[in-house]
Backbone as CSV, one residue per row, in Angstrom:
resi,resn,N_x,N_y,N_z,CA_x,CA_y,CA_z,C_x,C_y,C_z
1,MET,1.503,-23.270,-7.852,0.955,-22.016,-7.387,1.493,-20.838,-8.225
2,SER,1.236,-20.056,-9.188,1.521,-19.017,-9.567,1.261,-17.439,-8.384
3,THR,1.978,-16.518,-8.382,1.977,-15.534,-7.667,1.657,-14.291,-9.063
4,PRO,0.727,-13.470,-9.287,-0.145,-12.534,-9.889,1.302,-11.610,-9.627
5,GLU,1.384,-10.480,-11.106,1.993,-9.808,-10.483,1.442,-7.970,-9.747
6,LEU,1.687,-7.538,-9.441,1.575,-6.284,-9.165,1.496,-5.567,-8.662
7,HIS,1.039,-4.610,-9.104,0.589,-3.286,-10.158,0.077,-2.150,-8.678
8,TRP,1.505,-1.471,-8.706,1.591,-0.246,-7.277,0.881,0.309,-7.913
9,PHE,0.541,1.255,-7.185,0.322,2.851,-7.076,0.390,3.850,-5.885
10,LYS,0.728,4.831,-6.594,0.962,5.814,-4.751,-0.384,5.886,-4.024
11,SER,-0.527,5.635,-2.922,-1.475,5.611,-1.877,-1.988,7.569,-1.764
12,SER,-3.499,7.292,-1.649,-4.506,9.023,-2.378,-3.417,9.777,-0.488
13,PHE,-3.378,8.938,0.529,-3.380,9.406,1.413,-1.866,9.665,1.685
14,SER,-0.838,9.446,0.714,0.746,10.092,1.049,0.880,11.860,0.905
15,SER,1.460,12.202,1.227,1.581,13.709,1.071,1.991,13.468,-0.248
16,SER,1.815,15.504,-0.670,2.133,15.289,-2.209,3.437,16.374,-1.930
17,SER,3.658,17.238,-0.435,4.476,17.736,-0.407,6.712,17.469,0.033
18,GLU,6.672,16.295,-0.220,7.792,15.937,-0.431,7.654,14.432,-1.518
19,PRO,8.553,14.755,-2.749,7.578,14.217,-4.167,8.647,12.694,-3.277
20,GLY,9.198,12.652,-2.881,9.945,11.273,-3.250,9.284,10.338,-1.475
21,ASP,8.902,10.757,-0.636,7.550,10.776,0.848,7.239,10.112,0.656
22,CYS,6.477,9.044,-0.164,5.122,8.671,0.058,4.899,6.872,-0.186
23,VAL,3.779,6.363,0.089,3.243,4.356,0.588,2.748,4.897,-1.092
24,GLU,2.879,3.313,-1.354,2.912,2.886,-2.547,2.037,1.746,-1.839
25,VAL,0.741,1.351,-2.581,-0.784,0.332,-2.500,-0.032,-0.527,-3.713
26,ALA,-0.815,-1.867,-3.391,-1.230,-2.692,-5.032,-2.307,-3.413,-4.112
27,ARG,-3.311,-4.038,-4.965,-3.992,-4.998,-4.558,-4.488,-6.197,-5.613
28,THR,-4.313,-6.897,-4.172,-5.272,-8.555,-5.265,-6.799,-8.514,-4.385
29,PRO,-6.938,-9.529,-4.597,-8.851,-9.636,-4.636,-8.804,-9.831,-2.831
30,ALA,-7.734,-10.487,-2.424,-8.208,-10.882,-0.444,-6.458,-10.229,0.123
31,MET,-6.043,-9.320,-0.646,-4.909,-9.357,0.146,-4.510,-7.374,-0.278
32,ILE,-4.509,-6.523,0.045,-3.071,-5.320,0.074,-1.369,-5.628,0.700
33,HIS,-1.035,-5.429,-0.633,0.571,-4.839,-0.220,0.842,-3.269,-0.368
34,VAL,1.975,-2.792,0.996,1.762,-1.821,0.899,3.560,-1.439,0.778
35,ARG,4.191,-0.466,0.762,6.420,-0.708,0.351,6.388,0.907,0.310
36,ASP,7.304,1.198,1.282,7.891,2.657,0.856,8.280,2.814,-0.233
37,SER,7.833,4.331,-1.276,8.613,4.399,-2.506,9.897,4.521,-2.666
38,LYS,9.983,5.111,-2.081,11.986,5.047,-1.783,13.027,3.660,-1.986
39,THR,12.237,2.903,-0.947,12.818,1.762,-1.693,11.403,0.192,-2.304
40,PRO,12.005,0.688,-3.609,10.541,-0.758,-3.835,11.144,-1.927,-4.541
41,GLY,12.542,-2.096,-4.245,13.157,-3.352,-4.575,12.848,-4.068,-3.037
42,THR,12.518,-3.443,-2.276,12.536,-4.317,-0.816,11.549,-4.612,-0.949
43,SER,11.626,-5.349,0.786,10.397,-6.567,0.920,8.650,-4.799,1.064
44,HIS,7.908,-5.436,1.212,6.706,-5.250,1.543,5.972,-5.992,2.332
45,VAL,4.821,-5.067,3.048,4.029,-5.675,4.663,2.947,-6.210,3.043
46,THR,2.108,-7.042,3.376,1.245,-8.104,3.528,-0.215,-8.066,4.217
47,VAL,-1.594,-7.050,4.373,-2.363,-6.971,5.000,-3.716,-7.649,3.982
48,ALA,-4.579,-8.386,4.628,-5.659,-8.975,4.528,-6.688,-7.439,4.348
49,SER,-7.089,-7.627,3.331,-8.533,-6.612,3.092,-8.841,-6.206,3.411
50,ALA,-9.837,-6.493,4.259,-10.674,-6.264,5.524,-9.507,-5.507,7.131
51,THR,-8.524,-6.010,6.927,-7.499,-5.175,7.299,-7.410,-4.203,7.449
52,TRP,-7.037,-3.710,6.248,-6.710,-2.543,5.615,-7.933,-1.381,5.717
53,GLU,-9.133,-1.914,5.637,-9.842,-1.208,5.588,-9.909,-0.549,6.504
54,SER,-10.228,-0.763,8.497,-10.639,-1.599,9.311,-8.857,-0.043,9.547
55,PHE,-7.904,-0.268,8.873,-6.724,0.884,9.457,-7.382,2.241,9.316
56,LEU,-7.464,2.179,7.612,-7.810,3.216,7.027,-8.925,4.042,7.426
57,ALA,-9.898,2.777,8.287,-10.934,3.860,9.059,-9.928,5.025,9.928
58,TYR,-10.299,3.552,10.585,-9.339,4.433,12.134,-8.003,5.646,11.234
59,VAL,-7.460,5.887,10.276,-6.360,7.010,10.944,-7.406,7.919,9.268
60,THR,-8.524,7.738,9.812,-9.399,8.629,9.234,-10.455,9.682,9.755
61,GLU,-10.055,9.530,10.932,-11.851,9.046,12.145,-11.092,10.616,12.486
C-alpha cells in the first residue's frame, strides 16, 4: 500500500508575529498530520480527523 504525499500548509491558528513559529498541517481523508515548521524533516503527530475537530473546538471556546 502506498502512502500519499502530504501537502503541508500553515495552520490558521499560528501566530503571524514570529515568522518561524508556526504549526503546519496536512490533511488526508481520515487523518490530520501536524508538525513544527522549524523542523519539517522530523517526525510529526497524526490524529484522526474527528479528534482534530474536537481539539479545535476545545481551544477556540
